[in-house]
Tab-separated table of C-alpha atoms and ligand atoms in Angstrom:
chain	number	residue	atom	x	y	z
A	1	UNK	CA	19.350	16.863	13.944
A	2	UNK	CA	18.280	15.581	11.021
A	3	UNK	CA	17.182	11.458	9.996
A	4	UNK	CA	16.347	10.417	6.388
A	5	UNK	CA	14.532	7.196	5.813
A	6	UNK	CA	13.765	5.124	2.697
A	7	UNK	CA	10.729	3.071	2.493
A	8	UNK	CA	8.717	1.369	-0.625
A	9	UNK	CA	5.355	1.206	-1.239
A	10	UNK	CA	3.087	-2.232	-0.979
A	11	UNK	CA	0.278	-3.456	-3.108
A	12	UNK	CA	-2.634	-5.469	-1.356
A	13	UNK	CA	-2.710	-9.263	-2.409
A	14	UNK	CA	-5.494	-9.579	0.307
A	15	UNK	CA	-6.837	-5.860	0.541
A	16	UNK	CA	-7.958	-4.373	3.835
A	17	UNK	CA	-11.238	-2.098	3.093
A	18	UNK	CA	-13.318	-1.183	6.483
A	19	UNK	CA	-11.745	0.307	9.292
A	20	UNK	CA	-13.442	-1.403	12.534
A	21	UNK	CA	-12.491	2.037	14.878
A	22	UNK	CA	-11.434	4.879	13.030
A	23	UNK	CA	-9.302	7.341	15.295
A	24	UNK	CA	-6.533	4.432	16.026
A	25	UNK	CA	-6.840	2.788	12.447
A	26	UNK	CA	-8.249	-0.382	13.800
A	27	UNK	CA	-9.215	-2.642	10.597
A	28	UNK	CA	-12.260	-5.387	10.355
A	29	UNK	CA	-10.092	-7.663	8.461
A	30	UNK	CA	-6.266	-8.580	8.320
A	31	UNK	CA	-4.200	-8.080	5.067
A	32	UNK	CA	-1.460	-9.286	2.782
A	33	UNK	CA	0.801	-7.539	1.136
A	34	UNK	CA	4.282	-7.446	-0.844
A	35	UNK	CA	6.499	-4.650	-0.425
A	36	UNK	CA	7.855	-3.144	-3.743
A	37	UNK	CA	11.130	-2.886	-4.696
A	38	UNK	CA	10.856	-0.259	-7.308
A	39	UNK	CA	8.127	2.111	-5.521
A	40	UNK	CA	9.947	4.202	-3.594
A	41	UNK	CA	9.988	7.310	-1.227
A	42	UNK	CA	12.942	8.851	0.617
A	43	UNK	CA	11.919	11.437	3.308
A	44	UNK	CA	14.166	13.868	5.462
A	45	UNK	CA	12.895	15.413	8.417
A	46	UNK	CA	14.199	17.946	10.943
A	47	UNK	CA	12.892	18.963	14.517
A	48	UNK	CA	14.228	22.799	15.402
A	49	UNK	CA	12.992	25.450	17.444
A	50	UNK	CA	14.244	27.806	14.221
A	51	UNK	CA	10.966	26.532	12.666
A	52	UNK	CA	7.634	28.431	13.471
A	53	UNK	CA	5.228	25.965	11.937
A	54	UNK	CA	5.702	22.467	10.129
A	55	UNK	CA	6.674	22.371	6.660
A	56	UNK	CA	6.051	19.413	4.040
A	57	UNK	CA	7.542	19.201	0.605
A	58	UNK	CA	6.454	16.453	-1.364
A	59	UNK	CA	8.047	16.276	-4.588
A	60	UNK	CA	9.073	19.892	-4.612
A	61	UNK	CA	5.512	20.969	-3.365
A	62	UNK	CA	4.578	22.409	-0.563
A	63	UNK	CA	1.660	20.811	1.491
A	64	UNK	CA	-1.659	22.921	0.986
A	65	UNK	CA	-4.520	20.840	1.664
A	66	UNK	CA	-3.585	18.552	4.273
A	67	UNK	CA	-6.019	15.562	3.294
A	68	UNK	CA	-3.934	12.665	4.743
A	69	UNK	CA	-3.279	14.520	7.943
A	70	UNK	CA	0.246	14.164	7.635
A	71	UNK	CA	0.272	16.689	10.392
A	72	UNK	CA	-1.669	15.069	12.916
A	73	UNK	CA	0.715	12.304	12.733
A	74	UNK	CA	3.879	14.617	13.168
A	75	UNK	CA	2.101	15.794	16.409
A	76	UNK	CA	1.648	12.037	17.546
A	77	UNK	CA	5.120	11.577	17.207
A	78	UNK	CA	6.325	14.635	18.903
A	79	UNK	CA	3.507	14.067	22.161
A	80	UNK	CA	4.867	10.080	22.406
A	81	UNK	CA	8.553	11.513	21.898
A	82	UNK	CA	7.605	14.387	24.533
A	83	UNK	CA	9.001	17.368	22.841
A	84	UNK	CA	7.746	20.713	21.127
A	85	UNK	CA	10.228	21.386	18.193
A	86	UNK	CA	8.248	21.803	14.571
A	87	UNK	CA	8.993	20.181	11.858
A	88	UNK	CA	10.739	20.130	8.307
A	89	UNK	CA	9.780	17.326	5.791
A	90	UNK	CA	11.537	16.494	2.742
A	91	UNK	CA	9.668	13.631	0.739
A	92	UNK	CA	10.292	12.750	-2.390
A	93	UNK	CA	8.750	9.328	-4.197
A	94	UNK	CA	10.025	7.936	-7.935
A	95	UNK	CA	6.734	7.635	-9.233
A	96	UNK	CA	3.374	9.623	-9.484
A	97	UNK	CA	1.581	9.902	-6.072
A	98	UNK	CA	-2.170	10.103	-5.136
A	99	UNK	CA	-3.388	7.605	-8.158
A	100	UNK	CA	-3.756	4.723	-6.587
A	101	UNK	CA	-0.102	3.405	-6.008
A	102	UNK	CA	0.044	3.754	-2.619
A	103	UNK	CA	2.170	6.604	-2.585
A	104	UNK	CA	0.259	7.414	0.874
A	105	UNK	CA	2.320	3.617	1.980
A	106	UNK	CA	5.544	4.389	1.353
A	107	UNK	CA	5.009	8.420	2.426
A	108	UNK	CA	3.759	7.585	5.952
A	109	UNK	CA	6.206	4.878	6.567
A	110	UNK	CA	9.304	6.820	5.649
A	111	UNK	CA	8.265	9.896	7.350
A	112	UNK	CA	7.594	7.522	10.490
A	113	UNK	CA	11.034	5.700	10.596
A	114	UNK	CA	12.686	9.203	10.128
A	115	UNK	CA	10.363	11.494	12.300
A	116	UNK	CA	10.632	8.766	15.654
A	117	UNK	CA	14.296	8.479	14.920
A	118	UNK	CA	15.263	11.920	14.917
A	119	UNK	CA	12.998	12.755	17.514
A	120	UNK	CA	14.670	10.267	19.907
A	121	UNK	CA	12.297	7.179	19.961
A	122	UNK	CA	13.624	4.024	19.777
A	123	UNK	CA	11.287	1.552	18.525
A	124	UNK	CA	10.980	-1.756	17.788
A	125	UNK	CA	9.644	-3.235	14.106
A	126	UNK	CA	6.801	-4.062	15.536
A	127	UNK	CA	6.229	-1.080	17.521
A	128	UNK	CA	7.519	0.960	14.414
A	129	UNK	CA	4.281	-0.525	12.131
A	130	UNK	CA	2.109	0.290	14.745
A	131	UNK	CA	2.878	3.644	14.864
A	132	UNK	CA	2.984	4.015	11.232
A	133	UNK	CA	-0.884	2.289	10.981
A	134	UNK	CA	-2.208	5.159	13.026
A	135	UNK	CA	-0.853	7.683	10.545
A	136	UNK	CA	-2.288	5.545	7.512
A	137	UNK	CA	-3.688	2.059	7.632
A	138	UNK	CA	-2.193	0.202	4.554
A	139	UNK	CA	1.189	1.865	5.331
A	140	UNK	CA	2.090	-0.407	7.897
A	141	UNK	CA	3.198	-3.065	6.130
A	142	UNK	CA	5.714	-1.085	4.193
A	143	UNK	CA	8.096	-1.055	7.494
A	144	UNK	CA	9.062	-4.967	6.383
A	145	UNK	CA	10.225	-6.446	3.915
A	146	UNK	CA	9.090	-9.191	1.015
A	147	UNK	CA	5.391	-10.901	1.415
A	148	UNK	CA	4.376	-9.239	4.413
A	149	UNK	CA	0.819	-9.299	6.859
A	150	UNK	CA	-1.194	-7.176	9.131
A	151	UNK	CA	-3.176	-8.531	11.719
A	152	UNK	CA	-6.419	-6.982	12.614
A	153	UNK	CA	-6.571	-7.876	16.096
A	154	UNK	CA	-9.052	-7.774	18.608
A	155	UNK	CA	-7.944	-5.297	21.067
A	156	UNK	CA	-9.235	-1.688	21.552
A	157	UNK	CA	-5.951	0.097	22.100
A	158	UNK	CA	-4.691	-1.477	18.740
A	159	UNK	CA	-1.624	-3.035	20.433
A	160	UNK	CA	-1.761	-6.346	18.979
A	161	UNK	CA	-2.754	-4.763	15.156
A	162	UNK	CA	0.733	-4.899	13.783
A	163	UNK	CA	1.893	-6.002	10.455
A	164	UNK	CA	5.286	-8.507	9.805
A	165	UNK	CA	6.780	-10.395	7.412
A	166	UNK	CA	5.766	-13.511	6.473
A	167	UNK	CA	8.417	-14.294	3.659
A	168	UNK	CA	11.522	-12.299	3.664
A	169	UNK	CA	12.201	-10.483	-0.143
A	170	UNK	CA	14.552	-13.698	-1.266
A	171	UNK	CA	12.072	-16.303	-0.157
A	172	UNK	CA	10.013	-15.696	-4.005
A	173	UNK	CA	12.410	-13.357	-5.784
A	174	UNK	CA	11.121	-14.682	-8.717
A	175	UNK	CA	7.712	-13.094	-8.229
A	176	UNK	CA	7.254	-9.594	-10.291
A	177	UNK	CA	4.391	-7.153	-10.006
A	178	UNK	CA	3.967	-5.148	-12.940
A	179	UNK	CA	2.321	-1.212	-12.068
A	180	UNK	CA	0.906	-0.681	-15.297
A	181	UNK	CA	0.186	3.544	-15.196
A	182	UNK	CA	-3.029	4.390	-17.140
A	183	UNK	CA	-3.667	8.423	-15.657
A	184	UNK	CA	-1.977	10.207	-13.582
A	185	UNK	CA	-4.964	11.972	-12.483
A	186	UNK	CA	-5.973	12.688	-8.557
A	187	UNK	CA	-8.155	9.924	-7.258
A	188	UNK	CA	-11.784	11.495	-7.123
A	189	UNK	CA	-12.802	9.464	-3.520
A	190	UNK	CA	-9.901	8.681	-1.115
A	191	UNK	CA	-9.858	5.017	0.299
A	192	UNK	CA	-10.810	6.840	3.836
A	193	UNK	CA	-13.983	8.034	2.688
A	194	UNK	CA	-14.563	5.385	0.186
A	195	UNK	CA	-13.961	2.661	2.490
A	196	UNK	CA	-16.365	4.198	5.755
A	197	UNK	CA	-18.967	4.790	2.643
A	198	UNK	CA	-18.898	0.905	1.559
A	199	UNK	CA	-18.799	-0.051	5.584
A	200	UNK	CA	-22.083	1.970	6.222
A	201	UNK	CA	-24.256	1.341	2.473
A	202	UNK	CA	-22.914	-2.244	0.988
A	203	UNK	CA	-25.074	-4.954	1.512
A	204	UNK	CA	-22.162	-7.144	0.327
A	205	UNK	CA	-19.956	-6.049	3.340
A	206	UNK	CA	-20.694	-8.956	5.456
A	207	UNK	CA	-20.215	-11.420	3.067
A	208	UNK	CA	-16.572	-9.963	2.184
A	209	UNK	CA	-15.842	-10.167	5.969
A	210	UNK	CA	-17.044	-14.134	5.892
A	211	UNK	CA	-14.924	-15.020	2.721
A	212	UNK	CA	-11.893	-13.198	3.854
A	213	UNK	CA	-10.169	-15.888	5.824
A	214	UNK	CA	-10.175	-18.148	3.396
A	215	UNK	CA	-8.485	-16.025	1.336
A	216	UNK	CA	-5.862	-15.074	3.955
A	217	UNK	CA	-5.540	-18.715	4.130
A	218	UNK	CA	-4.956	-19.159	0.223
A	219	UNK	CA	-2.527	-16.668	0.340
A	220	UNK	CA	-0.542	-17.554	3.629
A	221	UNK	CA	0.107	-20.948	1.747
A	222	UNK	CA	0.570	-20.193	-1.891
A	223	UNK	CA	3.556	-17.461	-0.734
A	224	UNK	CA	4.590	-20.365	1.612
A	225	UNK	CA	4.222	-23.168	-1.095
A	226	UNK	CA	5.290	-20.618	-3.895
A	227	UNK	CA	2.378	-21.679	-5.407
A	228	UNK	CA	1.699	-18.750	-8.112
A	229	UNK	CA	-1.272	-20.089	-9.412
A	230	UNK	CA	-3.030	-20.440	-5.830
A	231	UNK	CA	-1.743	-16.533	-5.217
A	232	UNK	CA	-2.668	-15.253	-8.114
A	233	UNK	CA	-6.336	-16.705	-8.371
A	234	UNK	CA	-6.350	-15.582	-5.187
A	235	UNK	CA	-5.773	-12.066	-4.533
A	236	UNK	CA	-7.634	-11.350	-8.288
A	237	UNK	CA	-10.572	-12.755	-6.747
A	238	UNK	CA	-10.204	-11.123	-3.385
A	239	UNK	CA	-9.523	-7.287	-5.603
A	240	UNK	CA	-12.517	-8.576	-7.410
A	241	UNK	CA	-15.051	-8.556	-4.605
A	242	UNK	CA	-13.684	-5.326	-3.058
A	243	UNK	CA	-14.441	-3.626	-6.356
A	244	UNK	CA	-17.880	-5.213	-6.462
A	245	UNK	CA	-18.460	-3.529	-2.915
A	246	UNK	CA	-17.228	-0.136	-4.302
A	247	UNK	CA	-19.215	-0.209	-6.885
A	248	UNK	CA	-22.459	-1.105	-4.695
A	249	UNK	CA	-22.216	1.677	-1.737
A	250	UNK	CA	-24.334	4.240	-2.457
A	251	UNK	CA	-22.939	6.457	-3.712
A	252	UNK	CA	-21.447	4.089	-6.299
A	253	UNK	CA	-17.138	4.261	-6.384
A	254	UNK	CA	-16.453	3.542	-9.684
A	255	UNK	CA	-12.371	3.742	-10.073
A	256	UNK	CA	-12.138	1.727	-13.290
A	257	UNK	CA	-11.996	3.797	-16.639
A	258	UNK	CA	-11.618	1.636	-20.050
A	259	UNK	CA	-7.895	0.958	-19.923
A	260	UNK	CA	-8.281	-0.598	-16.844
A	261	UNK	CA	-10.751	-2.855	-18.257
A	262	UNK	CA	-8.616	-3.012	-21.201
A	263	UNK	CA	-5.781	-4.191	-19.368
A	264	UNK	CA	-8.314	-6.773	-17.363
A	265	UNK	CA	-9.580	-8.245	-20.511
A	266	UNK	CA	-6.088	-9.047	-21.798
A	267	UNK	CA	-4.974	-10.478	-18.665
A	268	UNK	CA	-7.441	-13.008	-19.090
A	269	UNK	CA	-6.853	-13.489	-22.244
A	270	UNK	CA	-2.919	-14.216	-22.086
A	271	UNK	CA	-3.772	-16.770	-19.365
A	272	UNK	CA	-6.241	-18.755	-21.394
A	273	UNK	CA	-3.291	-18.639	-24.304
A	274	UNK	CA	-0.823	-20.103	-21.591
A	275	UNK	CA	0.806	-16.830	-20.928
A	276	UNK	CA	0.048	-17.064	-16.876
A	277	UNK	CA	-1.032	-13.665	-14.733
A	278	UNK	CA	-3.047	-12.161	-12.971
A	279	UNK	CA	-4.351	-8.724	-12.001
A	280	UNK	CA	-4.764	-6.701	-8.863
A	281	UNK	CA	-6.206	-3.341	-8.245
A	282	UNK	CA	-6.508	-0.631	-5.562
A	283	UNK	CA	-8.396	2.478	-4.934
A	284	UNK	CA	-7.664	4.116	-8.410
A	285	UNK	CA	-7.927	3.031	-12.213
A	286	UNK	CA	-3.730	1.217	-12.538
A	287	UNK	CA	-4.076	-2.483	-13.017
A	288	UNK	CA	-0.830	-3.950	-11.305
A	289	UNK	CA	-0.064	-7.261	-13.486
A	290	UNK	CA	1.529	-10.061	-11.248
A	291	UNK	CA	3.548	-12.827	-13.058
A	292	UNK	CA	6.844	-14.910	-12.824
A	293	UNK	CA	10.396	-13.416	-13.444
A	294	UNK	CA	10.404	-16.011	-16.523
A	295	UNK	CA	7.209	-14.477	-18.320
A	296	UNK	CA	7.801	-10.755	-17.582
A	297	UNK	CA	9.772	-9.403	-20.494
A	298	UNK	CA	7.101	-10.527	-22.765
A	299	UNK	CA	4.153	-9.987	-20.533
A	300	UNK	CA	5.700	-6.182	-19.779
A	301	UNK	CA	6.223	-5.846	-23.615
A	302	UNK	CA	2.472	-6.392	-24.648
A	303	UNK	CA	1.225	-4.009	-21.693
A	304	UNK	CA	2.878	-1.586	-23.625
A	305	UNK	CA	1.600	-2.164	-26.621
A	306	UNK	CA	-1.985	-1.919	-25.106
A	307	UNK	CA	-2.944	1.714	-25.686
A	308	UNK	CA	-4.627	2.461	-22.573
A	309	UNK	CA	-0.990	2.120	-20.740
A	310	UNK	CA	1.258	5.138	-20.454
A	311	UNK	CA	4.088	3.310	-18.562
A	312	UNK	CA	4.876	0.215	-16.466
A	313	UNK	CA	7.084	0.093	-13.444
A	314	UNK	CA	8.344	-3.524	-12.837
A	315	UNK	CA	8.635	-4.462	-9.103
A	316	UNK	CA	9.955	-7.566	-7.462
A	317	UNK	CA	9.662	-8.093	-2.948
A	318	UNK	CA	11.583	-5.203	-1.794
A	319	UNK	CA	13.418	-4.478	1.893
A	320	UNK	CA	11.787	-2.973	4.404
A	321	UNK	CA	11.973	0.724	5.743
A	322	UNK	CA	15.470	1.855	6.335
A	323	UNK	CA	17.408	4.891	7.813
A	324	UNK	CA	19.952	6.154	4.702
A	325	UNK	CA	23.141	8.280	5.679
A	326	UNK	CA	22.007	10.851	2.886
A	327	UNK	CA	20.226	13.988	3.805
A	328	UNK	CA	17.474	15.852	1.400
A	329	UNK	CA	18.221	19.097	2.387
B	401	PMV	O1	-4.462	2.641	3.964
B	401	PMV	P1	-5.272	3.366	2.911
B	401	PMV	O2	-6.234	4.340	3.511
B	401	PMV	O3	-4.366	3.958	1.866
B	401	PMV	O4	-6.176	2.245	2.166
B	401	PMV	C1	-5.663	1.245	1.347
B	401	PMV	C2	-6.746	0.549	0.607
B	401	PMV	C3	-6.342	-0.371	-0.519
B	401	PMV	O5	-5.158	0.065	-1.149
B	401	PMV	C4	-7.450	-0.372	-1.574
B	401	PMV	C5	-6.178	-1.806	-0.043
B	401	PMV	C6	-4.904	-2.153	0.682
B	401	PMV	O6	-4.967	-3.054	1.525
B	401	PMV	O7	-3.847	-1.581	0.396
């Protein structure tokens, strides 16, 4: 028995950085995403007692160093589903993974809609994202659709730390996020370790956990309101002070490198001139451009000229995780 599952990736308007307890994925603050319609991974998997150990492909690669523990979250799936069976996994994603595109989003939730499927758990949405959190935090809110949020929550066993959608993908279709790819290089320090290092060393952490609900607040009513100056002032200022905490844990995370600044500097720039957008960034060096459906032709067209940027991948609010009739392998 095989499932295959198609799920997009999700960039952070209001970024969750600090995990609060680390084996369950428990987070100190809640987040806000939007799920991207043109970040994608499709995953096949297969239980069978013909396989001797559990096999990942990602990308036509097999899985060496298992950094994400992808793994351990096949085995949580088996032990809740209660069977022994190993696995075969078939991932593949249309654009460049480990860079800081949250390739690790739209892996864990596709592999989690298709592993619990075919292993014979039926779960709720809900349910579904809180499954998928364990395997990797920020992935959770790539099992809905559109503007979506996950609650931290204040329980210990996690159960009411779920993400959901807060505007469905037609609510703003309008909206664009614009990926702007500026190396394809592997991150050096991995948002797990990066984000426990900041927790522990950044005398700023506090102060991020004191301005964030404001910002969740901002957010909540500017996707309401579609109010894109209110989200995009925003979500640069909240990217803005999680960068500021990288970049004082010691040691220092530094992901920018000049075309990210490049890209930065015009942003402003365009805005003063009238040209309204706004930038975002993650663990890794892309700058992901958000503006209005009216504005992105042009906005999309001087990106490229910038020559810091090797390619842009235009996404609007995408659908959330689905099962797909077609099979990998
Ligand atoms: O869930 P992780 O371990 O991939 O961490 C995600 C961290 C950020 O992308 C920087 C922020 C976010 O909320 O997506």
């Amino acid at each position: 028995m095989k499932a295959t599952s198609e799920a997009n990736a999700n960039i952070a308007l209001i970024k969750y950085w600090g995990k609060r307890e680390k084996k369950l994925i428990l987070p100190y603050n809640s987040s806000i995403s939007m799920t991207c319609d043109g970040l994608r991974t499709i995953t096949t998997v297969e239980f069978s007692d013909e396989y001797d150990k559990d096999v990942v492909l990602i990308n036509d690669e097999e899985l060496k160093k298992d950094e994400k523990d992808i793994l351990g979250h096949l085995e949580r799936i088996r032990s809740m589903a209660g069977i022994n069976e190993h696995a075969k996994v078939v991932s593949e994603t249309n654009f460049p993974v480990a860079a800081g595109l949250a390739s690790s989003a739209s892996g864990f939730a596709a592999l989690t809609l298709a592993a619990s499927t075919v292993a014979g758990l039926t779960l709720s949405e809900r349910e579904l994202t809180i499954l998928t959190r364990q395997g990797s935090g920020s992935a959770c809110r790539s099992i809905c659709e559109g503007f979506v949020e996950w609650y931290k929550g204040e329980k210990d066993d996690g159960s009411d730390s779920y993400a959901e959608t807060i505007a469905d993908k037609n609510h703003w279709s309008e909206f664009r996020m614009i990926a702007c790819i500026v190396s394809e290089a592997k991150k050096k320090v991995s948002s797990r370790a990066g984000m426990a290092q900041t927790v522990e060393t950044c005398p700023y952490y506090d102060g991020w956990l004191k301005s964030v609900d404001e910002d969740l607040k901002n957010i909540r009513e500017g996707i309401l309101n579609k109010d894109f100056s209110l989200v995009g002032l925003t979500a640069e200022q909240n990217c803005l002070k999680m960068h500021a905490m990288m970049m004082t844990t010691k040691p220092a995370i530094i992901y920018w490198i000049p075309a990210t600044l490049e890209i930065m500097h015009h942003v402003l720039a365009w805005r003063e001139e009238g040209l309204e957008c706004y930038f975002t960034i993650d663990g890794g060096p892309q700058v992901k451009v958000m503006c209005l459906e009216k504005d992105v032709n042009e906005i999309n067209k001087r990106l490229l000229e910038l020559e810091g940027v090797k390619k842009t991948i235009i996404c609007k609010p995408g659908d959330r995780a689905m099962l797909v009739e077609k099979h990998l392998f």
